[in-house]
Amino acid sequence: MSRDSIHKIEVESYAILRSQLDTSNMPHWTRALTERVIHASADFDYANDLICIEEDLARAAAALREGAPIVTDVQMVAAGITSRSVTCLVKEVETTELAHQMGLTRSAAAIHRAFDKVGSGAIWVVGCAPTALFEIVKLNVAPALVIGLPVGFVGAAESKARLRESGLPQVSNVSNKGGSAVAAAALNALLYADKTENI
């Protein structure tokens, strides 16, 4: 499939999305993120489920332009972010060892190791592991943004509620919905908002 045909499909897809959901009154970054998440999931419920703070999104987009590190909870989220290098330490042997030592899941242990590596000012993207999101809040990683969109029936909604209570700059949603593709789409919205706005 050629690049031109991919672009045509994307243009048509956004046109269909906007014909079914009026996003024109949303603030710039909130609109970009909401549209990209719906585009990735074909789930219009996100229009009412996502919780976006426009000022947080704008600051995070600026941080990305300045080269802020990106950390993900799992490789599947990292795989959806193709234009930037991403830190994801969940598969490393040292992470497994730390998890055993601290009595944590590997995803939570990976957050500890990533924070030691990237420090403050990073963008943290969680699409799979509620334990990773709980750990981000617990450590108070001084983020540029936390995208907290883990999916599941055990701890997902609760971890997102904890994120909202934390006051950290953030994106979350209320329901159990989420996932790797959705979390990656939310991050990509901050990288590509100008492109999709002009579709």
CSV table of C-alpha atoms in Angstrom, one decimal:
chain,number,residue,atom,x,y,z
A,1,MET,CA,0.0,0.0,0.0
A,2,SER,CA,1.4,3.4,-1.0
A,3,ARG,CA,1.9,6.3,1.3
A,4,ASP,CA,-0.7,8.3,-0.7
A,5,SER,CA,-3.3,5.6,-0.3
A,6,ILE,CA,-2.7,5.4,3.5
A,7,HIS,CA,-3.1,9.2,3.6
A,8,LYS,CA,-6.4,8.9,1.7
A,9,ILE,CA,-7.7,6.3,4.1
A,10,GLU,CA,-6.8,8.4,7.1
A,11,VAL,CA,-8.5,11.5,5.5
A,12,GLU,CA,-11.6,9.4,4.9
A,13,SER,CA,-11.6,7.9,8.4
A,14,TYR,CA,-11.4,11.3,10.1
A,15,ALA,CA,-14.1,12.6,7.8
A,16,ILE,CA,-16.4,9.8,8.9
A,17,LEU,CA,-15.4,10.3,12.6
A,18,ARG,CA,-16.3,14.0,12.4
A,19,SER,CA,-19.6,13.3,10.6
A,20,GLN,CA,-20.7,11.2,13.6
A,21,LEU,CA,-19.2,13.3,16.3
A,22,ASP,CA,-18.9,17.1,16.4
A,23,THR,CA,-15.5,17.9,18.0
A,24,SER,CA,-15.3,21.5,16.7
A,25,ASN,CA,-16.0,23.1,20.1
A,26,MET,CA,-13.3,21.1,21.9
A,27,PRO,CA,-10.1,22.9,22.8
A,28,HIS,CA,-7.2,22.3,20.4
A,29,TRP,CA,-5.2,19.6,22.3
A,30,THR,CA,-8.3,17.9,23.8
A,31,ARG,CA,-9.8,17.6,20.4
A,32,ALA,CA,-6.6,16.2,18.9
A,33,LEU,CA,-6.3,13.6,21.6
A,34,THR,CA,-10.0,12.6,21.7
A,35,GLU,CA,-10.2,12.2,17.9
A,36,ARG,CA,-7.0,10.1,17.7
A,37,VAL,CA,-8.1,7.8,20.5
A,38,ILE,CA,-11.5,7.3,18.8
A,39,HIS,CA,-9.7,6.9,15.5
A,40,ALA,CA,-7.5,4.1,17.0
A,41,SER,CA,-10.4,2.4,18.8
A,42,ALA,CA,-13.5,3.1,16.7
A,43,ASP,CA,-15.2,3.7,20.1
A,44,PHE,CA,-17.1,6.9,20.3
A,45,ASP,CA,-17.7,6.4,24.1
A,46,TYR,CA,-14.3,7.9,24.6
A,47,ALA,CA,-15.8,11.3,23.8
A,48,ASN,CA,-17.4,11.3,27.2
A,49,ASP,CA,-15.1,8.9,29.0
A,50,LEU,CA,-11.7,10.7,28.5
A,51,ILE,CA,-10.7,13.3,31.1
A,52,CYS,CA,-8.3,15.8,29.5
A,53,ILE,CA,-6.9,19.0,31.0
A,54,GLU,CA,-6.1,21.3,28.1
A,55,GLU,CA,-3.3,23.2,29.9
A,56,ASP,CA,-1.6,19.9,30.8
A,57,LEU,CA,-1.8,18.7,27.2
A,58,ALA,CA,-0.3,22.0,25.9
A,59,ARG,CA,2.6,21.9,28.3
A,60,ALA,CA,3.2,18.2,27.5
A,61,ALA,CA,3.2,18.9,23.7
A,62,ALA,CA,5.8,21.7,24.3
A,63,ALA,CA,7.9,19.3,26.4
A,64,LEU,CA,7.8,16.7,23.6
A,65,ARG,CA,9.0,19.4,21.1
A,66,GLU,CA,11.9,20.1,23.5
A,67,GLY,CA,12.8,16.4,23.6
A,68,ALA,CA,11.2,15.2,26.8
A,69,PRO,CA,11.8,11.4,27.4
A,70,ILE,CA,8.9,9.0,26.9
A,71,VAL,CA,8.4,6.0,29.2
A,72,THR,CA,5.9,3.2,28.6
A,73,ASP,CA,4.6,0.5,30.8
A,74,VAL,CA,4.8,-2.3,28.1
A,75,GLN,CA,6.3,-3.0,24.8
A,76,MET,CA,3.0,-2.9,23.0
A,77,VAL,CA,2.5,0.8,23.9
A,78,ALA,CA,6.1,1.5,22.8
A,79,ALA,CA,5.5,-0.2,19.5
A,80,GLY,CA,2.7,2.3,18.7
A,81,ILE,CA,5.0,5.3,19.1
A,82,THR,CA,7.2,5.1,16.0
A,83,SER,CA,8.6,8.6,15.6
A,84,ARG,CA,10.5,8.8,18.9
A,85,SER,CA,12.7,6.7,21.0
A,86,VAL,CA,10.9,5.2,24.0
A,87,THR,CA,12.1,3.8,27.4
A,88,CYS,CA,10.4,0.6,28.3
A,89,LEU,CA,12.3,-1.6,30.8
A,90,VAL,CA,9.7,-4.2,31.6
A,91,LYS,CA,11.4,-7.1,29.8
A,92,GLU,CA,14.9,-6.6,31.2
A,93,VAL,CA,16.4,-9.1,33.6
A,94,GLU,CA,17.3,-6.4,36.1
A,95,THR,CA,13.6,-5.5,36.2
A,96,THR,CA,12.6,-9.0,37.0
A,97,GLU,CA,15.2,-9.1,39.8
A,98,LEU,CA,14.0,-5.8,41.2
A,99,ALA,CA,10.4,-7.0,41.1
A,100,HIS,CA,11.4,-10.1,43.2
A,101,GLN,CA,13.4,-8.0,45.6
A,102,MET,CA,10.7,-5.4,46.2
A,103,GLY,CA,7.6,-7.7,45.9
A,104,LEU,CA,6.3,-5.8,42.9
A,105,THR,CA,5.0,-6.7,39.5
A,106,ARG,CA,7.5,-6.3,36.7
A,107,SER,CA,5.6,-3.3,35.3
A,108,ALA,CA,5.8,-1.5,38.7
A,109,ALA,CA,9.5,-2.4,39.1
A,110,ALA,CA,10.1,-1.1,35.6
A,111,ILE,CA,8.7,2.3,36.7
A,112,HIS,CA,11.3,2.5,39.5
A,113,ARG,CA,14.1,1.7,37.1
A,114,ALA,CA,12.8,4.1,34.4
A,115,PHE,CA,12.5,6.9,36.9
A,116,ASP,CA,16.2,6.4,38.0
A,117,LYS,CA,17.1,6.5,34.3
A,118,VAL,CA,15.0,9.5,33.0
A,119,GLY,CA,14.4,11.6,36.1
A,120,SER,CA,11.8,14.3,36.2
A,121,GLY,CA,10.0,15.9,33.2
A,122,ALA,CA,9.2,12.8,31.2
A,123,ILE,CA,6.0,11.7,29.6
A,124,TRP,CA,4.7,8.5,31.2
A,125,VAL,CA,2.3,6.4,29.1
A,126,VAL,CA,0.4,3.5,30.7
A,127,GLY,CA,-1.9,1.4,28.5
A,128,CYS,CA,-1.8,-2.1,30.1
A,129,ALA,CA,-0.6,-2.3,33.7
A,130,PRO,CA,-2.6,-0.6,36.5
A,131,THR,CA,0.2,-1.5,38.9
A,132,ALA,CA,2.5,0.7,36.8
A,133,LEU,CA,0.1,3.6,37.1
A,134,PHE,CA,-0.2,3.1,40.9
A,135,GLU,CA,3.6,3.1,41.1
A,136,ILE,CA,3.9,6.3,39.1
A,137,VAL,CA,1.5,8.1,41.5
A,138,LYS,CA,3.2,6.6,44.5
A,139,LEU,CA,6.7,7.7,43.4
A,140,ASN,CA,5.5,11.1,42.3
A,141,VAL,CA,7.8,11.0,39.3
A,142,ALA,CA,7.5,14.8,38.6
A,143,PRO,CA,6.2,14.2,35.1
A,144,ALA,CA,5.5,16.5,32.2
A,145,LEU,CA,2.4,14.3,31.7
A,146,VAL,CA,1.0,11.0,32.7
A,147,ILE,CA,-1.2,9.3,30.2
A,148,GLY,CA,-3.0,6.8,32.3
A,149,LEU,CA,-5.2,4.5,30.2
A,150,PRO,CA,-4.7,1.0,31.4
A,151,VAL,CA,-7.4,-1.5,30.5
A,152,GLY,CA,-9.0,-4.3,32.6
A,153,PHE,CA,-11.2,-5.4,35.4
A,154,VAL,CA,-8.7,-5.5,38.2
A,155,GLY,CA,-7.3,-2.1,39.3
A,156,ALA,CA,-7.7,-0.3,36.0
A,157,ALA,CA,-10.5,2.2,37.0
A,158,GLU,CA,-9.1,2.4,40.5
A,159,SER,CA,-5.6,3.3,39.3
A,160,LYS,CA,-7.0,6.0,37.0
A,161,ALA,CA,-9.0,7.4,39.9
A,162,ARG,CA,-5.9,7.5,42.0
A,163,LEU,CA,-4.1,9.4,39.2
A,164,ARG,CA,-6.9,12.0,39.1
A,165,GLU,CA,-6.7,12.4,42.8
A,166,SER,CA,-2.9,12.9,42.7
A,167,GLY,CA,-3.0,16.3,40.9
A,168,LEU,CA,-0.2,15.2,38.5
A,169,PRO,CA,-0.5,16.6,35.0
A,170,GLN,CA,-2.5,13.8,33.3
A,171,VAL,CA,-4.9,12.2,30.8
A,172,SER,CA,-7.2,9.5,32.0
A,173,ASN,CA,-10.6,7.9,31.5
A,174,VAL,CA,-13.2,6.9,34.0
A,175,SER,CA,-14.2,3.4,32.7
A,176,ASN,CA,-12.3,0.1,32.6
A,177,LYS,CA,-11.6,0.8,28.9
A,178,GLY,CA,-8.1,1.6,27.6
A,179,GLY,CA,-5.3,-0.4,26.2
A,180,SER,CA,-2.0,-0.2,24.5
A,181,ALA,CA,-3.3,1.2,21.2
A,182,VAL,CA,-5.4,3.8,22.9
A,183,ALA,CA,-2.5,5.0,25.2
A,184,ALA,CA,-0.1,5.2,22.2
A,185,ALA,CA,-2.8,7.1,20.2
A,186,ALA,CA,-3.1,9.6,23.1
A,187,LEU,CA,0.7,10.2,23.0
A,188,ASN,CA,0.8,10.4,19.2
A,189,ALA,CA,-2.0,13.1,19.3
A,190,LEU,CA,0.5,15.4,21.1
A,191,LEU,CA,3.1,14.7,18.4
A,192,TYR,CA,0.8,15.0,15.3
A,193,ALA,CA,-2.0,17.3,16.3
A,194,ASP,CA,-1.2,19.9,13.6
A,195,LYS,CA,-1.2,17.1,10.9
A,196,THR,CA,-4.6,15.7,11.9
A,197,GLU,CA,-6.2,19.2,12.4
A,198,ASN,CA,-5.5,20.0,8.8
A,199,ILE,CA,-7.0,16.7,7.4
